[in-house]
């Protein structure tokens, strides 16, 4: 069959699928996935240092907890290769179902794990295994959801369509932290003074992990109602599938892999500094260069985060509109320059001697607002870098390799920097990551008008 015998417009290659179904399926899956991921991030600060590691130095236990947190990011490229292979070989729909099941099963299992007091070293070992499995599932999730959105989008509206799976991040974060806040308040838990036999540490923290089973069932129902994307069907009709997408993407698209990885670097670094590390810093888990601490109560700080995450959610669609109107490259270059400036302002915003609750709220609103602007276009940008037959694999590897360089180490490095040198150096660390992203954006070609069927 020649290419002229196959419709060149992807939307003509498949029966019409209700847009609302695609929006819900791409957004609900990532909402569930990120809910699962963020309840671990919250527990990594609040619960795991107390229950899953030997008693001793509080900062050491926190760093050990952050190390298991980072395991998922090591696993994510493995997930992107595994699920990317099947996503490019057998289709987007079946692969999305598999990634959701993997993530959901691991999260549910964490809610059943024994603690260090009950199982000794088996407790952190099992926690690490489940965290790794979480990472494998999420490694395959994002690319599939992004491709579902972009490969079904109308011409000129890809960044707008692609922002829906991105909204899953703030939605998942909001509900994860909201449930933890509700549990902390209803059980009367005080992280500074409560004993390890407190109701929250005995059973309360397990509730969000066990609830994931219910919401995964809902996500599966939605995704099983999907059709395969028209762009993938067109590639199949043209005989463009490859047997080994991983080998193909490294052979033909290695430059795009490198650029995509560094394009995502600042986004990941910013987000995990502003969501995971900032909780430990803002609630007094670590001091500023061995000196003073910020002592905002955990429940108060969580409320501040829940307000700030609304800015994250609100600016994702704004970023989609800007990226469609002005292009991906200029939009992201301006936002990345703003991230550099924000990083250099950390000492002014967050130094313990001046960091009131109000100032910390402004600090987090700016940081998460910038996160919405940089994260919003990414599910359009990364898929647009790669051809259809390796798009799932290529975009997934770039996205998840960036998670190792940016997210996996960010809470650990930031905790070490603030305890050793002060909060200003955490901002310098963010600014350096953003400079690397800026270089990658300058080197990339504009992808707004790139056809996904070429």
Coordinates of C-alpha atoms in Angstrom, one line a residue:
X1 CA 0.0 0.0 0.0
X2 CA 1.4 3.4 -0.9
X3 CA 1.1 6.4 1.4
X4 CA -1.2 8.1 -1.1
X5 CA -3.8 5.4 -0.6
X6 CA -3.9 6.2 3.1
X7 CA -5.5 9.4 4.5
X8 CA -2.9 11.9 5.4
X9 CA -5.1 13.5 8.0
X10 CA -5.0 11.4 11.2
X11 CA -8.6 12.4 12.1
X12 CA -9.8 10.8 8.9
X13 CA -8.1 7.5 9.6
X14 CA -10.5 6.4 12.4
X15 CA -14.2 6.8 13.3
X16 CA -15.1 9.9 15.3
X17 CA -14.4 9.5 19.1
X18 CA -16.2 11.9 21.5
X19 CA -13.7 14.5 22.5
X20 CA -15.1 14.4 26.1
X21 CA -14.2 10.8 26.4
X22 CA -10.6 11.4 25.3
X23 CA -10.3 14.4 27.7
X24 CA -11.6 12.4 30.6
X25 CA -9.5 9.3 29.8
X26 CA -6.2 11.2 29.4
X27 CA -6.8 13.3 32.5
X28 CA -8.3 10.7 34.9
X29 CA -5.5 8.3 34.4
X30 CA -2.8 10.8 35.2
X31 CA -4.8 12.2 38.1
X32 CA -4.9 8.7 39.6
X33 CA -1.3 8.0 38.8
X34 CA -0.1 11.3 40.3
X35 CA -2.4 10.8 43.3
X36 CA -0.7 7.5 44.0
X37 CA 2.7 9.1 43.5
X38 CA 2.1 12.1 45.7
X39 CA 0.7 10.2 48.7
X40 CA 4.1 8.5 48.8
X41 CA 5.8 11.9 48.5
X42 CA 3.8 13.2 51.5
X43 CA 4.4 10.0 53.5
X44 CA 8.1 10.2 52.7
X45 CA 8.2 13.4 54.9
X46 CA 5.5 12.7 57.4
X47 CA 5.4 8.9 58.1
X48 CA 8.2 6.8 56.6
X49 CA 11.1 8.3 58.6
X50 CA 9.3 7.4 61.8
X51 CA 8.0 4.0 60.9
X52 CA 10.2 2.4 58.2
X53 CA 13.8 3.2 59.3
X54 CA 15.8 2.7 62.5
X55 CA 15.3 5.4 65.2
X56 CA 18.2 7.8 65.4
X57 CA 19.1 11.1 63.8
X58 CA 16.0 12.8 62.3
X59 CA 17.8 14.2 59.3
X60 CA 19.4 10.9 58.5
X61 CA 16.0 9.1 58.6
X62 CA 14.5 11.8 56.3
X63 CA 17.4 11.5 53.9
X64 CA 16.9 7.7 53.8
X65 CA 13.2 8.2 53.2
X66 CA 14.0 10.6 50.3
X67 CA 16.4 7.9 48.9
X68 CA 13.5 5.4 48.7
X69 CA 11.4 8.2 47.2
X70 CA 14.1 8.6 44.5
X71 CA 14.0 4.9 43.6
X72 CA 10.8 5.4 41.6
X73 CA 12.6 7.9 39.3
X74 CA 15.4 5.3 38.6
X75 CA 12.6 2.9 37.7
X76 CA 10.7 5.3 35.5
X77 CA 13.0 5.0 32.4
X78 CA 12.7 1.2 32.7
X79 CA 8.9 1.7 32.6
X80 CA 9.2 4.0 29.7
X81 CA 11.2 1.4 27.8
X82 CA 8.9 -1.5 28.7
X83 CA 5.6 0.2 28.2
X84 CA 7.0 2.3 25.3
X85 CA 7.9 -1.0 23.4
X86 CA 4.3 -2.2 23.7
X87 CA 2.8 1.2 23.1
X88 CA 4.7 1.6 19.8
X89 CA 4.2 -2.1 18.9
X90 CA 0.6 -2.9 19.9
X91 CA -1.0 0.5 20.5
X92 CA -1.6 3.2 23.1
X93 CA -4.9 1.9 24.6
X94 CA -3.7 -1.5 25.9
X95 CA -0.5 -0.1 27.2
X96 CA -2.2 2.6 29.2
X97 CA -4.3 0.0 30.9
X98 CA -1.2 -2.0 31.9
X99 CA 0.6 1.0 33.3
X100 CA -2.4 2.0 35.4
X101 CA -2.7 -1.5 36.9
X102 CA 1.1 -1.7 37.7
X103 CA 1.0 1.6 39.5
X104 CA -2.3 0.8 41.3
X105 CA -1.2 -2.6 42.6
X106 CA 2.1 -1.2 44.0
X107 CA 0.4 1.7 45.7
X108 CA -2.2 -0.6 47.3
X109 CA 0.5 -2.9 48.5
X110 CA 2.3 -0.1 50.3
X111 CA -0.8 0.4 52.4
X112 CA -0.4 -3.2 53.7
X113 CA 3.3 -3.2 54.5
X114 CA 4.7 -4.0 58.0
X115 CA 6.7 -1.3 59.7
X116 CA 10.3 -1.5 61.0
X117 CA 9.1 -2.4 64.5
X118 CA 7.3 -5.4 63.1
X119 CA 9.6 -6.7 60.3
X120 CA 13.0 -5.1 60.9
X121 CA 15.0 -4.4 57.7
X122 CA 12.4 -6.2 55.6
X123 CA 10.2 -3.1 56.1
X124 CA 12.4 -0.6 54.2
X125 CA 13.3 -3.3 51.7
X126 CA 9.7 -4.0 50.8
X127 CA 9.0 -0.3 50.8
X128 CA 11.8 0.2 48.3
X129 CA 10.5 -2.7 46.0
X130 CA 7.0 -1.2 45.9
X131 CA 8.3 2.2 45.3
X132 CA 10.4 0.9 42.4
X133 CA 7.3 -0.8 41.0
X134 CA 5.3 2.5 41.3
X135 CA 8.0 4.1 39.2
X136 CA 7.8 1.5 36.5
X137 CA 4.1 2.1 36.2
X138 CA 4.3 5.8 36.1
X139 CA 7.2 5.5 33.6
X140 CA 4.7 4.1 31.1
X141 CA 1.7 6.3 32.1
X142 CA 2.6 9.8 31.1
X143 CA 3.7 9.1 27.5
X144 CA 0.6 7.1 26.8
X145 CA -1.7 9.8 28.2
X146 CA 0.2 12.6 26.3
X147 CA 0.0 10.6 23.0
X148 CA -3.7 9.9 23.5
X149 CA -4.3 13.7 23.8
X150 CA -1.9 14.9 21.1
X151 CA -2.6 12.2 18.5
X152 CA -6.4 13.0 18.6
X153 CA -6.1 16.8 18.7
X154 CA -7.4 19.2 16.1
X155 CA -4.9 21.1 13.9
X156 CA -3.4 24.1 15.7
X157 CA -4.8 22.9 19.1
X158 CA -2.3 20.3 20.1
X159 CA -0.9 22.1 23.1
X160 CA -4.4 22.9 24.3
X161 CA -5.5 19.3 24.0
X162 CA -2.2 18.1 25.5
X163 CA -2.7 20.2 28.7
X164 CA -5.5 17.8 29.9
X165 CA -3.2 15.0 31.0
X166 CA -0.9 17.7 32.6
X167 CA -3.9 18.7 34.7
X168 CA -3.7 15.3 36.3
X169 CA -0.6 16.4 38.3
X170 CA -2.2 19.3 40.3
X171 CA -5.5 17.3 40.6
X172 CA -3.7 14.3 42.0
X173 CA -1.5 16.4 44.2
X174 CA -4.5 18.3 45.6
X175 CA -6.5 15.2 46.5
X176 CA -3.4 13.4 47.9
X177 CA -2.5 16.2 50.2
X178 CA -6.1 17.0 51.0
X179 CA -6.8 13.5 52.2
X180 CA -3.6 13.5 54.3
X181 CA -4.7 16.9 55.8
X182 CA -8.1 15.5 56.6
X183 CA -6.6 12.4 58.3
X184 CA -4.1 14.5 60.3
X185 CA -6.8 16.9 61.5
X186 CA -9.4 14.1 62.4
X187 CA -6.9 12.0 64.2
X188 CA -5.3 15.0 66.0
X189 CA -1.8 14.0 64.9
X190 CA 1.1 16.3 65.8
X191 CA 4.3 15.3 63.9
X192 CA 6.5 16.9 66.6
X193 CA 4.9 15.4 69.7
X194 CA 2.8 12.4 68.8
X195 CA 4.1 8.9 69.7
X196 CA 4.5 6.1 67.2
X197 CA 1.3 4.4 68.5
X198 CA -0.8 7.3 67.5
X199 CA -3.9 6.4 65.4
X200 CA -2.5 8.3 62.4
X201 CA 0.8 6.4 62.5
X202 CA -0.9 3.1 63.3
X203 CA -3.6 3.0 60.6
X204 CA -4.4 6.6 59.3
X205 CA -1.5 6.9 56.9
X206 CA -2.5 3.7 55.2
X207 CA -6.0 4.9 54.1
X208 CA -4.9 6.9 51.0
X209 CA -2.8 4.0 49.8
X210 CA -5.7 1.6 50.2
X211 CA -8.2 4.0 48.6
X212 CA -6.1 3.8 45.4
X213 CA -7.8 0.5 44.6
X214 CA -11.2 2.2 44.3
X215 CA -10.0 5.0 42.0
X216 CA -7.9 2.6 39.9
X217 CA -11.1 0.7 39.1
X218 CA -12.7 3.9 38.0
X219 CA -9.7 4.8 35.8
X220 CA -9.7 1.3 34.2
X221 CA -13.4 1.6 33.3
X222 CA -12.8 4.9 31.5
X223 CA -9.7 3.6 29.6
X224 CA -11.3 0.4 28.5
X225 CA -13.9 2.5 26.7
X226 CA -11.2 4.1 24.5
X227 CA -10.5 3.6 20.8
X228 CA -6.9 3.4 19.5
X229 CA -5.5 6.8 18.4
X230 CA -6.0 7.6 14.7
X231 CA -2.3 8.5 14.3
X232 CA -1.2 5.1 15.5
X233 CA -3.8 3.4 13.2
X234 CA -2.5 5.3 10.3
X235 CA 1.1 4.2 11.1
X236 CA -0.1 0.6 11.1
X237 CA -1.9 1.0 7.8
X238 CA 1.2 2.5 6.3
X239 CA 3.4 -0.4 7.6
X240 CA 5.5 2.0 9.7
X241 CA 5.7 -0.1 12.9
X242 CA 9.1 -1.2 13.9
X243 CA 10.1 -4.5 15.8
X244 CA 12.4 -2.8 18.3
X245 CA 11.4 0.7 19.0
X246 CA 14.1 1.2 21.6
X247 CA 16.9 0.4 19.1
X248 CA 15.2 2.5 16.4
X249 CA 14.8 5.6 18.6
X250 CA 18.5 5.5 19.7
X251 CA 19.5 5.0 16.1
X252 CA 17.4 7.7 14.5
X253 CA 16.4 10.1 17.2
X254 CA 19.3 10.3 19.7
X255 CA 19.5 14.1 19.4
X256 CA 15.8 14.4 20.3
X257 CA 16.3 12.2 23.3
X258 CA 19.0 14.4 24.7
X259 CA 17.1 17.6 24.0
X260 CA 13.9 16.3 25.4
X261 CA 15.6 15.2 28.6
X262 CA 17.1 18.6 29.3
X263 CA 14.0 20.4 28.2
X264 CA 12.2 18.7 31.1
X265 CA 15.0 19.1 33.6
X266 CA 14.0 22.5 35.1
X267 CA 10.4 21.4 35.3
X268 CA 11.2 18.4 37.4
X269 CA 13.7 20.1 39.6
X270 CA 11.2 23.0 40.3
X271 CA 8.3 20.8 41.1
X272 CA 10.0 18.5 43.5
X273 CA 11.6 21.3 45.3
X274 CA 8.3 23.1 45.6
X275 CA 6.2 20.1 46.7
X276 CA 8.4 17.6 48.5
X277 CA 11.5 19.3 49.8
X278 CA 9.6 22.5 50.8
X279 CA 7.4 20.5 53.2
X280 CA 10.4 19.2 55.2
X281 CA 12.0 22.7 55.2
X282 CA 8.8 24.7 56.0
X283 CA 7.8 22.5 58.9
X284 CA 11.2 22.5 60.6
X285 CA 12.5 19.1 59.7
X286 CA 15.8 20.6 58.6
X287 CA 17.5 23.8 59.7
X288 CA 19.1 26.5 57.6
X289 CA 22.8 25.9 57.6
X290 CA 22.6 24.3 61.0
X291 CA 21.0 27.4 62.5
X292 CA 17.4 28.6 62.7
X293 CA 14.4 26.6 61.4
X294 CA 11.0 27.6 60.0
X295 CA 8.4 26.3 62.4
X296 CA 5.1 26.4 60.5
X297 CA 2.8 23.7 61.8
X298 CA 2.3 20.8 59.4
X299 CA -1.4 21.2 59.0
X300 CA -1.0 25.0 58.4
X301 CA 1.8 24.3 55.9
X302 CA -0.3 21.7 54.0
X303 CA -3.1 24.3 53.8
X304 CA -0.7 26.7 52.2
X305 CA 0.3 24.1 49.7
X306 CA -3.2 23.3 48.8
X307 CA -3.8 27.0 48.0
X308 CA -0.6 27.3 46.0
X309 CA -1.4 24.2 43.9
X310 CA -4.4 26.0 42.6
X311 CA -2.0 28.4 40.8
X312 CA -0.3 25.3 39.3
X313 CA -3.6 24.1 37.9
X314 CA -4.8 27.5 36.7
X315 CA -1.7 28.2 34.7
X316 CA -1.5 24.9 32.8
X317 CA -4.3 25.8 30.4
X318 CA -2.8 29.3 30.0
X319 CA 0.5 27.7 29.0
X320 CA -1.4 25.5 26.4
X321 CA -3.0 28.6 24.8
X322 CA 0.3 30.5 24.7
X323 CA 2.2 27.5 23.2
X324 CA -0.4 27.1 20.4
X325 CA -0.5 30.9 19.7
X326 CA 3.2 31.8 20.0
X327 CA 5.0 28.5 19.7
X328 CA 6.4 26.0 22.2
X329 CA 10.0 27.3 22.0
X330 CA 9.5 31.1 22.7
X331 CA 6.9 30.3 25.4
X332 CA 9.2 27.9 27.3
X333 CA 12.3 30.1 26.9
X334 CA 10.5 33.0 28.6
X335 CA 9.2 30.8 31.4
X336 CA 12.6 29.2 31.9
X337 CA 14.2 32.6 32.3
X338 CA 11.6 33.4 34.9
X339 CA 12.5 30.2 36.8
X340 CA 16.1 31.2 36.9
X341 CA 15.1 34.6 38.4
X342 CA 12.9 32.8 40.9
X343 CA 15.7 30.5 41.9
X344 CA 18.0 33.4 42.7
X345 CA 15.3 34.9 45.0
X346 CA 15.1 32.0 47.4
X347 CA 17.0 33.6 50.2
X348 CA 14.7 36.7 50.1
X349 CA 11.6 34.6 50.2
X350 CA 12.5 31.6 52.4
X351 CA 15.2 32.6 54.9
X352 CA 14.1 31.5 58.4
X353 CA 14.5 34.9 59.9
X354 CA 12.0 36.5 57.5
X355 CA 9.9 33.6 56.3
X356 CA 6.4 34.2 57.7
X357 CA 3.5 32.0 56.6
X358 CA 2.3 34.8 54.3
X359 CA 5.7 35.1 52.6
X360 CA 6.0 31.3 52.2
X361 CA 2.5 31.2 50.6
X362 CA 3.6 33.8 48.0
X363 CA 6.9 31.9 47.5
X364 CA 4.9 28.6 46.8
X365 CA 2.3 30.3 44.7
X366 CA 5.0 31.8 42.4
X367 CA 6.9 28.5 42.3
X368 CA 3.9 26.4 41.5
X369 CA 2.6 29.0 39.1
X370 CA 5.8 28.8 37.1
X371 CA 5.5 25.1 37.3
X372 CA 2.1 25.3 35.6
X373 CA 3.6 27.4 32.8
X374 CA 6.5 25.1 32.1
X375 CA 4.7 21.8 32.6
X376 CA 1.6 22.7 30.6
X377 CA 3.1 22.4 27.1
X378 CA 5.4 19.4 27.8
X379 CA 2.9 16.8 26.7
X380 CA 2.8 18.4 23.3
X381 CA 6.5 19.3 23.0
X382 CA 8.1 15.9 23.8
X383 CA 5.8 13.8 21.6
X384 CA 6.3 16.3 18.7
X385 CA 10.0 15.6 18.8
X386 CA 9.6 12.0 17.7
X387 CA 8.1 10.1 14.7
X388 CA 5.0 7.9 15.3
X389 CA 6.7 4.5 15.3
X390 CA 9.0 5.5 18.2
X391 CA 6.9 8.3 19.8
X392 CA 5.8 6.4 22.9
X393 CA 9.3 5.1 23.6
X394 CA 11.1 8.4 22.8
X395 CA 8.9 10.8 24.6
X396 CA 8.8 8.4 27.6
X397 CA 12.6 8.0 27.8
X398 CA 13.2 11.7 27.6
X399 CA 10.5 12.5 30.2
X400 CA 11.6 9.8 32.6
X401 CA 15.4 10.2 32.2
X402 CA 14.8 13.9 33.2
X403 CA 13.1 12.6 36.3
X404 CA 16.3 11.0 37.4
X405 CA 18.4 14.1 36.8
X406 CA 15.8 16.5 38.1
X407 CA 13.2 15.0 40.4
X408 CA 14.9 11.9 42.0
X409 CA 17.8 13.8 43.5
X410 CA 16.1 17.2 44.0
X411 CA 14.7 16.6 47.5
X412 CA 17.9 14.9 48.6
X413 CA 20.3 17.6 47.2
X414 CA 18.1 20.4 48.4
X415 CA 18.0 19.0 52.0
X416 CA 21.7 18.6 52.0
X417 CA 22.3 22.2 50.6
X418 CA 19.9 23.9 53.0
X419 CA 21.4 22.1 56.1
X420 CA 25.0 22.7 55.0
X421 CA 24.9 26.1 53.2
X422 CA 21.5 27.7 53.5
X423 CA 18.3 28.0 51.5
X424 CA 19.8 30.4 49.0
X425 CA 21.9 27.6 47.6
X426 CA 18.8 25.6 47.0
X427 CA 17.7 28.4 44.7
X428 CA 21.1 28.4 42.9
X429 CA 20.7 24.7 42.3
X430 CA 17.3 25.3 40.7
X431 CA 18.7 28.2 38.6
X432 CA 21.6 25.9 37.3
X433 CA 19.1 23.3 36.3
X434 CA 17.0 25.9 34.5
X435 CA 20.1 27.2 32.6
X436 CA 20.7 23.7 31.2
X437 CA 17.0 23.7 30.1
X438 CA 17.4 27.1 28.5
X439 CA 20.3 25.8 26.4
X440 CA 18.3 22.8 25.2
X441 CA 15.4 25.1 24.3
X442 CA 17.7 27.4 22.3
X443 CA 19.0 24.4 20.4
X444 CA 15.6 22.8 19.7
X445 CA 13.5 23.5 16.6
X446 CA 10.0 24.9 16.9
X447 CA 7.5 21.9 16.8
X448 CA 4.1 23.7 16.7
X449 CA 3.6 23.1 13.0
X450 CA 5.2 19.6 13.0
X451 CA 2.8 17.0 11.5
X452 CA 2.4 13.9 13.8
X453 CA 1.8 11.7 10.7
X454 CA 5.0 12.5 8.8

